[in-house]
Amino acid sequence: QVQLVESGGGSVQSGGSLRLSCAASKFDFGMYSTYCMGWFRQAPGKEREEVASIDTYGATAYSASVQGRFTISHDSAKHELYLQMSSLKPEDTDMYYCAISRTSDYDPTGRLSCQYEYWGQGTQVTVST
């Protein structure tokens, strides 16, 4: 059973920064020539939003709402995923989840597109004014 464990969430004032981490285990990374890892967020009653994704080639994709403020990175040796969040806004308040896909693809525009299969339990981020 693939396990994804997020950490690093918390409460911060508007304009502040947080760094989320996601540790992946029981996923046979060596079995796949390419895969994706990504961050999603969702608040109760709202649709889940794909925040950022990265694949094994280093291709990244960001939602328009976080572009320029958030940076996704991946330590392939440690099997860890990170999300550096800066210039946080109250509307960034959400539960953040990491996910992993066994494949990676690109849409017709060349944007990274991944079909996620495994999910973590989430870490809460709260941004106050």
XYZ file of N, CA, C and O in Angstrom:
516
model
N 0.834 -1.186 0.000
C 0.000 0.000 0.000
C 0.877 1.248 0.000
O 1.637 1.484 0.932
N 0.761 2.055 -1.038
C 1.546 3.287 -1.138
C 1.156 4.227 -0.010
O -0.029 4.397 0.299
N 2.149 4.811 0.599
C 1.897 5.760 1.688
C 2.498 7.110 1.346
O 3.658 7.206 0.944
N 1.699 8.138 1.524
C 2.133 9.516 1.340
C 1.790 10.273 2.609
O 0.628 10.286 3.022
N 2.795 10.868 3.224
C 2.585 11.562 4.484
C 3.029 13.013 4.337
O 4.214 13.288 4.125
N 2.069 13.920 4.463
C 2.352 15.345 4.353
C 2.708 15.932 5.713
O 2.244 15.455 6.750
N 3.501 16.988 5.682
C 3.836 17.723 6.896
C 4.175 19.160 6.511
O 4.339 19.473 5.332
N 4.265 20.002 7.517
C 4.665 21.379 7.288
C 3.545 22.397 7.289
O 3.790 23.596 7.207
N 2.321 21.912 7.380
C 1.210 22.854 7.431
C 1.180 23.613 8.745
O 1.920 23.302 9.683
N 0.342 24.616 8.810
C 0.222 25.403 10.025
C -0.509 26.693 9.763
O -1.156 26.857 8.721
N -0.392 27.592 10.714
C -1.040 28.896 10.621
C -0.003 29.970 10.384
O 1.052 29.977 11.023
N -0.300 30.879 9.489
C 0.632 31.943 9.145
C -0.158 33.184 8.767
O -1.318 33.084 8.339
N 0.451 34.328 8.940
C -0.221 35.573 8.563
C -0.078 35.808 7.060
O 0.857 35.322 6.415
N -0.984 36.578 6.545
C -0.945 36.949 5.134
C 0.412 37.544 4.786
O 0.951 38.353 5.532
N 0.957 37.097 3.665
C 2.277 37.535 3.246
C 3.396 36.629 3.705
O 4.544 36.771 3.250
N 3.079 35.699 4.585
C 4.088 34.792 5.113
C 4.378 33.621 4.199
O 3.851 33.529 3.078
N 5.214 32.720 4.697
C 5.653 31.570 3.911
C 5.526 30.284 4.720
O 5.594 30.307 5.949
N 5.351 29.203 3.998
C 5.368 27.863 4.569
C 5.995 26.912 3.561
O 5.908 27.157 2.349
N 6.561 25.844 4.068
C 7.105 24.809 3.194
C 6.472 23.472 3.565
O 6.649 22.993 4.681
N 5.746 22.915 2.637
C 5.133 21.611 2.836
C 6.059 20.512 2.337
O 6.790 20.705 1.352
N 6.004 19.393 3.015
C 6.778 18.224 2.599
C 5.852 17.028 2.488
O 4.833 16.947 3.166
N 6.242 16.102 1.634
C 5.487 14.863 1.470
C 6.483 13.724 1.324
O 7.314 13.746 0.412
N 6.398 12.776 2.237
C 7.280 11.615 2.189
C 6.519 10.436 1.598
O 5.448 10.086 2.089
N 7.081 9.846 0.565
C 6.445 8.707 -0.104
C 7.164 7.418 0.261
O 8.387 7.367 0.329
N 6.382 6.389 0.521
C 6.964 5.083 0.818
C 6.080 3.990 0.213
O 4.930 4.229 -0.140
N 6.663 2.819 0.111
C 5.970 1.654 -0.441
C 5.511 1.893 -1.871
O 4.518 1.306 -2.317
N 6.210 2.764 -2.579
C 5.973 2.967 -4.008
C 7.261 2.592 -4.712
O 8.319 3.142 -4.400
N 7.198 1.681 -5.625
C 8.387 1.181 -6.292
C 8.818 2.148 -7.386
O 8.528 1.967 -8.566
N 9.539 3.188 -6.980
C 9.941 4.240 -7.916
C 10.792 3.676 -9.051
O 10.727 4.151 -10.181
N 11.597 2.683 -8.747
C 12.474 2.118 -9.765
C 11.746 1.370 -10.856
O 12.310 1.084 -11.914
N 10.474 1.080 -10.617
C 9.705 0.297 -11.571
C 9.173 1.151 -12.711
O 8.819 0.635 -13.774
N 9.155 2.463 -12.512
C 8.538 3.348 -13.486
C 9.566 4.304 -14.081
O 10.310 4.957 -13.371
N 9.583 4.370 -15.402
C 10.528 5.268 -16.068
C 10.149 6.720 -15.871
O 10.985 7.610 -15.933
N 8.890 6.951 -15.620
C 8.441 8.310 -15.363
C 7.241 8.283 -14.450
O 6.450 7.331 -14.466
N 7.110 9.284 -13.648
C 5.953 9.404 -12.770
C 5.789 10.867 -12.410
O 6.660 11.695 -12.661
N 4.667 11.176 -11.836
C 4.363 12.538 -11.401
C 4.122 12.557 -9.899
O 3.620 11.589 -9.332
N 4.440 13.676 -9.307
C 4.011 13.947 -7.943
C 3.413 15.344 -7.933
O 3.882 16.228 -8.661
N 2.398 15.523 -7.120
C 1.731 16.811 -7.155
C 1.102 17.200 -5.835
O 1.000 16.391 -4.910
N 0.696 18.448 -5.766
C -0.004 18.994 -4.607
C -1.395 19.454 -5.040
O -1.548 20.096 -6.085
N -2.357 19.129 -4.206
C -3.732 19.544 -4.407
C -4.207 20.226 -3.140
O -3.613 20.057 -2.070
N -5.282 20.970 -3.255
C -5.894 21.541 -2.065
C -7.398 21.503 -2.202
O -7.943 21.538 -3.311
N -8.039 21.421 -1.063
C -9.489 21.351 -1.054
C -10.009 21.797 0.296
O -9.512 21.369 1.335
N -10.993 22.636 0.271
C -11.693 23.057 1.481
C -13.064 22.400 1.480
O -13.588 22.040 0.417
N -13.680 22.234 2.648
C -15.011 21.619 2.709
C -16.002 22.326 1.804
O -16.095 23.550 1.794
N -16.693 21.568 0.994
C -17.689 22.137 0.109
C -17.151 22.728 -1.173
O -17.929 23.235 -1.995
N -15.843 22.666 -1.348
C -15.227 23.203 -2.558
C -14.634 22.084 -3.390
O -14.317 21.012 -2.884
N -14.455 22.360 -4.689
C -13.821 21.380 -5.561
C -12.321 21.313 -5.279
O -11.708 22.300 -4.882
N -11.772 20.131 -5.504
C -10.336 19.967 -5.335
C -9.599 20.696 -6.461
O -9.998 20.649 -7.616
N -8.553 21.372 -6.102
C -7.764 22.150 -7.063
C -6.357 21.574 -7.151
O -5.706 21.354 -6.129
N -5.904 21.348 -8.354
C -4.514 20.932 -8.549
C -3.639 22.166 -8.427
O -3.758 23.098 -9.226
N -2.779 22.186 -7.440
C -1.959 23.357 -7.160
C -0.685 23.337 -8.001
O -0.331 24.329 -8.642
N 0.022 22.213 -7.981
C 1.291 22.111 -8.704
C 1.638 20.653 -8.917
O 1.290 19.800 -8.094
N 2.325 20.378 -10.008
C 2.779 19.038 -10.316
C 4.186 19.079 -10.860
O 4.627 20.098 -11.417
N 4.885 17.958 -10.709
C 6.228 17.820 -11.246
C 6.420 16.379 -11.681
O 5.915 15.465 -11.036
N 7.150 16.182 -12.790
C 7.416 14.812 -13.215
C 8.905 14.509 -13.104
O 9.716 15.342 -12.682
N 9.273 13.307 -13.486
C 10.652 12.866 -13.323
C 11.627 13.627 -14.207
O 12.828 13.628 -13.950
N 11.128 14.305 -15.234
C 11.985 15.104 -16.104
C 12.144 16.536 -15.592
O 12.875 17.330 -16.182
N 11.432 16.826 -14.509
C 11.500 18.170 -13.962
C 10.490 19.126 -14.537
O 10.490 20.308 -14.180
N 9.627 18.638 -15.412
C 8.566 19.494 -15.935
C 7.591 19.821 -14.811
O 7.291 18.967 -13.978
N 7.149 21.055 -14.771
C 6.235 21.490 -13.718
C 5.008 22.153 -14.309
O 5.025 22.630 -15.453
N 3.970 22.176 -13.507
C 2.754 22.884 -13.876
C 2.165 23.477 -12.609
O 2.212 22.848 -11.545
N 1.633 24.671 -12.708
C 1.052 25.371 -11.567
C -0.333 25.885 -11.932
O -0.595 26.238 -13.089
N -1.175 25.965 -10.923
C -2.447 26.620 -11.162
C -2.196 28.117 -11.273
O -1.228 28.648 -10.712
N -3.049 28.799 -11.971
C -2.884 30.237 -12.166
C -2.913 30.986 -10.842
O -2.262 32.022 -10.682
N -3.647 30.450 -9.870
C -3.809 31.140 -8.589
C -2.531 31.137 -7.749
O -2.402 31.955 -6.829
N -1.584 30.249 -8.056
C -0.360 30.184 -7.250
C 0.897 30.453 -8.065
O 1.989 30.553 -7.508
N 0.739 30.563 -9.366
C 1.895 30.797 -10.244
C 2.686 32.010 -9.765
O 2.119 33.071 -9.522
N 3.995 31.830 -9.619
C 4.853 32.917 -9.179
C 4.988 33.036 -7.677
O 5.862 33.756 -7.183
N 4.148 32.342 -6.926
C 4.216 32.398 -5.462
C 4.641 31.065 -4.854
O 5.269 31.023 -3.802
N 4.273 29.986 -5.494
C 4.576 28.639 -4.996
C 5.608 27.980 -5.907
O 5.612 28.202 -7.124
N 6.446 27.143 -5.300
C 7.434 26.388 -6.069
C 7.407 24.926 -5.639
O 7.554 24.638 -4.447
N 7.230 24.040 -6.598
C 7.235 22.605 -6.314
C 8.619 22.055 -6.626
O 9.277 22.493 -7.584
N 9.059 21.117 -5.800
C 10.340 20.463 -6.053
C 10.278 19.029 -5.551
O 9.387 18.676 -4.771
N 11.228 18.253 -5.984
C 11.213 16.828 -5.685
C 12.624 16.331 -5.456
O 13.515 16.620 -6.254
N 12.819 15.645 -4.348
C 14.091 14.985 -4.078
C 13.913 13.513 -4.419
O 13.336 12.765 -3.634
N 14.386 13.125 -5.594
C 14.138 11.762 -6.054
C 14.888 10.732 -5.226
O 14.453 9.590 -5.091
N 16.016 11.119 -4.644
C 16.780 10.181 -3.821
C 16.061 9.878 -2.511
O 16.079 8.749 -2.023
N 15.423 10.889 -1.956
C 14.712 10.717 -0.691
C 13.251 10.349 -0.896
O 12.550 10.048 0.063
N 12.796 10.422 -2.145
C 11.370 10.189 -2.443
C 10.501 11.169 -1.671
O 9.502 10.776 -1.057
N 10.900 12.412 -1.692
C 10.142 13.446 -1.000
C 9.747 14.554 -1.972
O 10.484 14.885 -2.904
N 8.599 15.104 -1.723
C 8.048 16.196 -2.522
C 7.898 17.409 -1.625
O 7.573 17.259 -0.441
N 8.124 18.585 -2.186
C 8.042 19.817 -1.409
C 7.181 20.848 -2.133
O 7.050 20.819 -3.354
N 6.632 21.743 -1.352
C 5.928 22.891 -1.902
C 6.312 24.102 -1.073
O 5.916 24.216 0.086
N 7.118 24.968 -1.652
C 7.478 26.223 -1.006
C 6.419 27.242 -1.349
O 6.207 27.560 -2.526
N 5.747 27.741 -0.324
C 4.659 28.691 -0.523
C 5.063 30.043 0.042
O 5.421 30.128 1.223
N 5.020 31.056 -0.774
C 5.383 32.402 -0.365
C 4.237 33.356 -0.682
O 3.338 33.027 -1.460
N 4.323 34.536 -0.092
C 3.277 35.554 -0.307
C 1.893 34.956 -0.121
O 0.994 35.160 -0.945
N 1.742 34.231 0.963
C 0.476 33.538 1.198
C -0.665 34.524 1.412
O -0.484 35.607 1.981
N -1.834 34.111 0.939
C -3.036 34.916 1.041
C -4.097 34.136 1.810
O -4.051 32.893 1.829
N -5.060 34.813 2.394
C -6.131 34.092 3.102
C -6.839 33.069 2.210
O -7.244 32.008 2.703
N -6.944 33.348 0.933
C -7.600 32.401 0.032
C -6.771 31.141 -0.226
O -7.252 30.200 -0.860
N -5.541 31.100 0.274
C -4.738 29.875 0.195
C -5.075 28.909 1.324
O -4.570 27.783 1.346
N -5.915 29.340 2.250
C -6.326 28.480 3.356
C -7.064 27.265 2.828
O -8.076 27.389 2.124
N -6.555 26.095 3.146
C -7.111 24.843 2.630
C -6.401 23.671 3.286
O -5.371 23.841 3.949
N -6.936 22.485 3.040
C -6.215 21.254 3.330
C -5.400 20.925 2.079
O -5.960 20.900 0.968
N -4.125 20.681 2.258
C -3.242 20.395 1.130
C -2.877 18.908 1.136
O -2.474 18.367 2.165
N -2.992 18.304 -0.041
C -2.739 16.887 -0.194
C -1.637 16.674 -1.222
O -1.582 17.377 -2.238
N -0.798 15.678 -0.990
C 0.123 15.292 -2.057
C -0.386 14.016 -2.709
O -1.176 13.266 -2.126
N 0.051 13.800 -3.918
C -0.416 12.669 -4.707
C 0.688 12.200 -5.642
O 1.617 12.951 -5.946
N 0.550 10.957 -6.095
C 1.531 10.400 -7.001
C 0.839 9.632 -8.119
O -0.216 9.023 -7.908
N 1.414 9.749 -9.292
C 0.901 9.070 -10.476
C 2.002 8.200 -11.060
O 3.162 8.610 -11.086
N 1.635 7.040 -11.563
C 2.637 6.130 -12.126
C 3.031 6.489 -13.552
O 3.904 5.858 -14.143
N 2.391 7.493 -14.102
C 2.720 7.933 -15.457
C 2.731 9.455 -15.496
O 2.269 10.116 -14.565
N 3.286 9.990 -16.541
C 3.176 11.427 -16.785
C 2.878 11.636 -18.262
O 3.270 10.821 -19.100
N 2.200 12.695 -18.549
C 1.818 12.989 -19.928
C 1.755 14.499 -20.094
O 1.900 15.258 -19.127
N 1.509 14.911 -21.303
C 1.413 16.333 -21.608
C 0.184 16.561 -22.462
O -0.124 15.772 -23.357
N -0.535 17.642 -22.176
C -1.728 17.918 -22.967
C -1.312 18.535 -24.299
O -0.118 18.790 -24.534
N -2.276 18.783 -25.202
C -1.923 19.309 -26.525
C -1.158 20.633 -26.493
O -0.473 20.972 -27.461
N -1.261 21.368 -25.389
C -0.521 22.633 -25.292
C 0.889 22.432 -24.761
O 1.661 23.387 -24.671
N 1.216 21.186 -24.384
C 2.524 20.898 -23.816
C 2.575 21.011 -22.308
O 3.638 20.863 -21.701
N 1.449 21.247 -21.700
C 1.380 21.376 -20.244
C 1.357 19.990 -19.614
O 0.666 19.082 -20.081
N 2.105 19.829 -18.529
C 2.154 18.564 -17.805
C 0.751 18.162 -17.361
O 0.012 18.977 -16.809
N 0.422 16.904 -17.602
C -0.896 16.395 -17.259
C -0.730 15.002 -16.662
O -0.179 14.107 -17.306
N -1.177 14.822 -15.416
C -0.965 13.559 -14.709
C -2.287 13.024 -14.167
O -3.134 13.794 -13.747
N -2.408 11.712 -14.172
C -3.585 11.045 -13.618
C -3.192 10.443 -12.275
O -2.566 9.392 -12.219
N -3.556 11.119 -11.201
C -3.098 10.720 -9.883
C -3.893 9.548 -9.326
O -5.114 9.469 -9.488
N -3.155 8.672 -8.658
C -3.769 7.425 -8.174
C -3.655 7.253 -6.669
O -4.459 6.545 -6.065
N -2.646 7.836 -6.090
C -2.414 7.650 -4.668
C -2.369 9.009 -3.975
O -1.795 9.958 -4.499
N -2.965 9.068 -2.801
C -3.157 10.334 -2.093
C -2.742 10.223 -0.639
O -2.883 9.172 -0.014
N -2.264 11.343 -0.100
C -1.984 11.415 1.317
C -3.213 11.854 2.091
O -4.289 12.071 1.520
N -3.021 12.019 3.392
C -4.132 12.389 4.279
C -4.310 13.891 4.416
O -5.333 14.348 4.908
N -3.320 14.639 4.010
C -3.449 16.089 4.002
C -2.813 16.780 5.187
O -2.617 16.193 6.251
N -2.489 18.035 4.972
C -1.988 18.907 6.026
C -2.667 20.260 5.877
O -2.803 20.780 4.769
N -3.115 20.814 6.989
C -3.913 22.036 6.959
C -3.024 23.269 6.895
O -2.064 23.405 7.657
N -3.380 24.170 6.002
C -2.726 25.475 5.909
C -3.783 26.541 6.170
O -4.832 26.548 5.516
N -3.502 27.419 7.114
C -4.428 28.492 7.458
C -3.687 29.821 7.378
O -2.656 29.999 8.032
N -4.200 30.718 6.566
C -3.591 32.030 6.392
C -4.554 33.082 6.918
O -5.684 33.192 6.434
N -4.113 33.849 7.879
C -4.960 34.874 8.484
C -4.562 36.259 7.983
O -3.430 36.494 7.570
N -5.521 37.169 8.060
C -5.261 38.543 7.619
C -4.486 39.319 8.668
O -4.437 38.929 9.828
